[in-house]
Amino acid sequence: MVSDESLIQDYIETNEYTETAEHIMRLQKAQAVAFIADAWELTLVPCV
């Protein structure tokens, strides 16, 4: 039988991993948005 402590430990580790993964995804999304914005500006410059 699995003890409560190991279940709690697993939960904490999973939670921390999820938070880290979400943080990385947010950073990647922010970088992607910045990249698209830069590319958009570059495409607009010749038109102006």
mmCIF file of N, CA and C in Angstrom, residues 3-44:
data_model
loop_
_atom_site.group_PDB
_atom_site.id
_atom_site.type_symbol
_atom_site.label_atom_id
_atom_site.label_comp_id
_atom_site.label_asym_id
_atom_site.label_seq_id
_atom_site.Cartn_x
_atom_site.Cartn_y
_atom_site.Cartn_z
ATOM 1 N N SER A 3 1.935 4.929 0.932
ATOM 2 C CA SER A 3 1.708 5.797 2.093
ATOM 3 C C SER A 3 1.241 7.175 1.646
ATOM 4 N N ASP A 4 0.566 7.869 2.550
ATOM 5 C CA ASP A 4 0.087 9.217 2.246
ATOM 6 C C ASP A 4 1.242 10.158 1.929
ATOM 7 N N GLU A 5 2.357 9.966 2.650
ATOM 8 C CA GLU A 5 3.501 10.864 2.447
ATOM 9 C C GLU A 5 4.018 10.793 1.026
ATOM 10 N N SER A 6 4.149 9.580 0.490
ATOM 11 C CA SER A 6 4.671 9.460 -0.871
ATOM 12 C C SER A 6 3.665 10.013 -1.878
ATOM 13 N N LEU A 7 2.375 9.870 -1.591
ATOM 14 C CA LEU A 7 1.357 10.456 -2.467
ATOM 15 C C LEU A 7 1.472 11.976 -2.473
ATOM 16 N N ILE A 8 1.636 12.538 -1.283
ATOM 17 C CA ILE A 8 1.768 13.992 -1.168
ATOM 18 C C ILE A 8 3.027 14.457 -1.895
ATOM 19 N N GLN A 9 4.119 13.711 -1.708
ATOM 20 C CA GLN A 9 5.378 14.061 -2.371
ATOM 21 C C GLN A 9 5.203 14.026 -3.889
ATOM 22 N N ASP A 10 4.560 12.981 -4.393
ATOM 23 C CA ASP A 10 4.306 12.872 -5.832
ATOM 24 C C ASP A 10 3.476 14.052 -6.320
ATOM 25 N N TYR A 11 2.469 14.416 -5.532
ATOM 26 C CA TYR A 11 1.601 15.528 -5.911
ATOM 27 C C TYR A 11 2.395 16.827 -5.988
ATOM 28 N N ILE A 12 3.237 17.053 -4.980
ATOM 29 C CA ILE A 12 4.039 18.279 -4.950
ATOM 30 C C ILE A 12 4.974 18.314 -6.152
ATOM 31 N N GLU A 13 5.637 17.196 -6.440
ATOM 32 C CA GLU A 13 6.565 17.147 -7.574
ATOM 33 C C GLU A 13 5.823 17.385 -8.882
ATOM 34 N N THR A 14 4.666 16.767 -9.034
ATOM 35 C CA THR A 14 3.878 16.943 -10.254
ATOM 36 C C THR A 14 3.439 18.395 -10.395
ATOM 37 N N ASN A 15 3.006 18.977 -9.283
ATOM 38 C CA ASN A 15 2.561 20.361 -9.284
ATOM 39 C C ASN A 15 3.691 21.303 -9.668
ATOM 40 N N GLU A 16 4.873 21.077 -9.086
ATOM 41 C CA GLU A 16 6.018 21.926 -9.393
ATOM 42 C C GLU A 16 6.390 21.787 -10.861
ATOM 43 N N TYR A 17 6.340 20.561 -11.367
ATOM 44 C CA TYR A 17 6.667 20.331 -12.768
ATOM 45 C C TYR A 17 5.675 21.073 -13.662
ATOM 46 N N THR A 18 4.398 20.992 -13.310
ATOM 47 C CA THR A 18 3.362 21.654 -14.102
ATOM 48 C C THR A 18 3.563 23.163 -14.096
ATOM 49 N N GLU A 19 3.866 23.715 -12.927
ATOM 50 C CA GLU A 19 4.094 25.159 -12.844
ATOM 51 C C GLU A 19 5.287 25.561 -13.692
ATOM 52 N N THR A 20 6.349 24.754 -13.643
ATOM 53 C CA THR A 20 7.541 25.043 -14.437
ATOM 54 C C THR A 20 7.204 24.973 -15.921
ATOM 55 N N ALA A 21 6.462 23.944 -16.309
ATOM 56 C CA ALA A 21 6.079 23.780 -17.709
ATOM 57 C C ALA A 21 5.233 24.964 -18.175
ATOM 58 N N GLU A 22 4.286 25.393 -17.335
ATOM 59 C CA GLU A 22 3.445 26.538 -17.694
ATOM 60 C C GLU A 22 4.284 27.800 -17.814
ATOM 61 N N HIS A 23 5.248 27.950 -16.912
ATOM 62 C CA HIS A 23 6.123 29.121 -16.942
ATOM 63 C C HIS A 23 6.919 29.146 -18.245
ATOM 64 N N ILE A 24 7.462 27.990 -18.625
ATOM 65 C CA ILE A 24 8.229 27.893 -19.874
ATOM 66 C C ILE A 24 7.326 28.200 -21.063
ATOM 67 N N MET A 25 6.098 27.668 -21.039
ATOM 68 C CA MET A 25 5.173 27.919 -22.143
ATOM 69 C C MET A 25 4.844 29.402 -22.251
ATOM 70 N N ARG A 26 4.671 30.061 -21.093
ATOM 71 C CA ARG A 26 4.379 31.495 -21.114
ATOM 72 C C ARG A 26 5.554 32.268 -21.699
ATOM 73 N N LEU A 27 6.772 31.887 -21.300
ATOM 74 C CA LEU A 27 7.958 32.553 -21.827
ATOM 75 C C LEU A 27 8.044 32.357 -23.334
ATOM 76 N N GLN A 28 7.803 31.130 -23.790
ATOM 77 C CA GLN A 28 7.871 30.842 -25.218
ATOM 78 C C GLN A 28 6.810 31.637 -25.971
ATOM 79 N N LYS A 29 5.619 31.744 -25.387
ATOM 80 C CA LYS A 29 4.543 32.496 -26.027
ATOM 81 C C LYS A 29 4.928 33.968 -26.117
ATOM 82 N N ALA A 30 5.505 34.498 -25.041
ATOM 83 C CA ALA A 30 5.930 35.899 -25.030
ATOM 84 C C ALA A 30 7.007 36.129 -26.084
ATOM 85 N N GLN A 31 7.937 35.186 -26.205
ATOM 86 C CA GLN A 31 8.996 35.317 -27.206
ATOM 87 C C GLN A 31 8.410 35.252 -28.608
ATOM 88 N N ALA A 32 7.447 34.361 -28.810
ATOM 89 C CA ALA A 32 6.815 34.222 -30.118
ATOM 90 C C ALA A 32 6.080 35.502 -30.488
ATOM 91 N N VAL A 33 5.367 36.078 -29.527
ATOM 92 C CA VAL A 33 4.637 37.324 -29.779
ATOM 93 C C VAL A 33 5.617 38.441 -30.127
ATOM 94 N N ALA A 34 6.712 38.528 -29.382
ATOM 95 C CA ALA A 34 7.719 39.555 -29.651
ATOM 96 C C ALA A 34 8.325 39.342 -31.034
ATOM 97 N N PHE A 35 8.590 38.088 -31.384
ATOM 98 C CA PHE A 35 9.174 37.766 -32.685
ATOM 99 C C PHE A 35 8.226 38.163 -33.814
ATOM 100 N N ILE A 36 6.945 37.833 -33.649
ATOM 101 C CA ILE A 36 5.942 38.175 -34.664
ATOM 102 C C ILE A 36 5.818 39.694 -34.786
ATOM 103 N N ALA A 37 5.839 40.377 -33.654
ATOM 104 C CA ALA A 37 5.750 41.840 -33.672
ATOM 105 C C ALA A 37 6.936 42.432 -34.424
ATOM 106 N N ASP A 38 8.135 41.906 -34.168
ATOM 107 C CA ASP A 38 9.327 42.386 -34.877
ATOM 108 C C ASP A 38 9.199 42.122 -36.370
ATOM 109 N N ALA A 39 8.774 40.924 -36.729
ATOM 110 C CA ALA A 39 8.629 40.563 -38.136
ATOM 111 C C ALA A 39 7.579 41.452 -38.798
ATOM 112 N N TRP A 40 6.503 41.729 -38.069
ATOM 113 C CA TRP A 40 5.429 42.569 -38.581
ATOM 114 C C TRP A 40 5.960 43.973 -38.869
ATOM 115 N N GLU A 41 6.753 44.510 -37.934
ATOM 116 C CA GLU A 41 7.339 45.840 -38.137
ATOM 117 C C GLU A 41 8.238 45.844 -39.363
ATOM 118 N N LEU A 42 9.015 44.786 -39.535
ATOM 119 C CA LEU A 42 9.925 44.705 -40.676
ATOM 120 C C LEU A 42 9.148 44.674 -41.987
ATOM 121 N N THR A 43 7.994 44.006 -41.994
ATOM 122 C CA THR A 43 7.213 43.942 -43.231
ATOM 123 C C THR A 43 6.502 45.267 -43.481
ATOM 124 N N LEU A 44 6.214 46.020 -42.424
ATOM 125 C CA LEU A 44 5.518 47.292 -42.601
ATOM 126 C C LEU A 44 6.460 48.409 -43.038
#
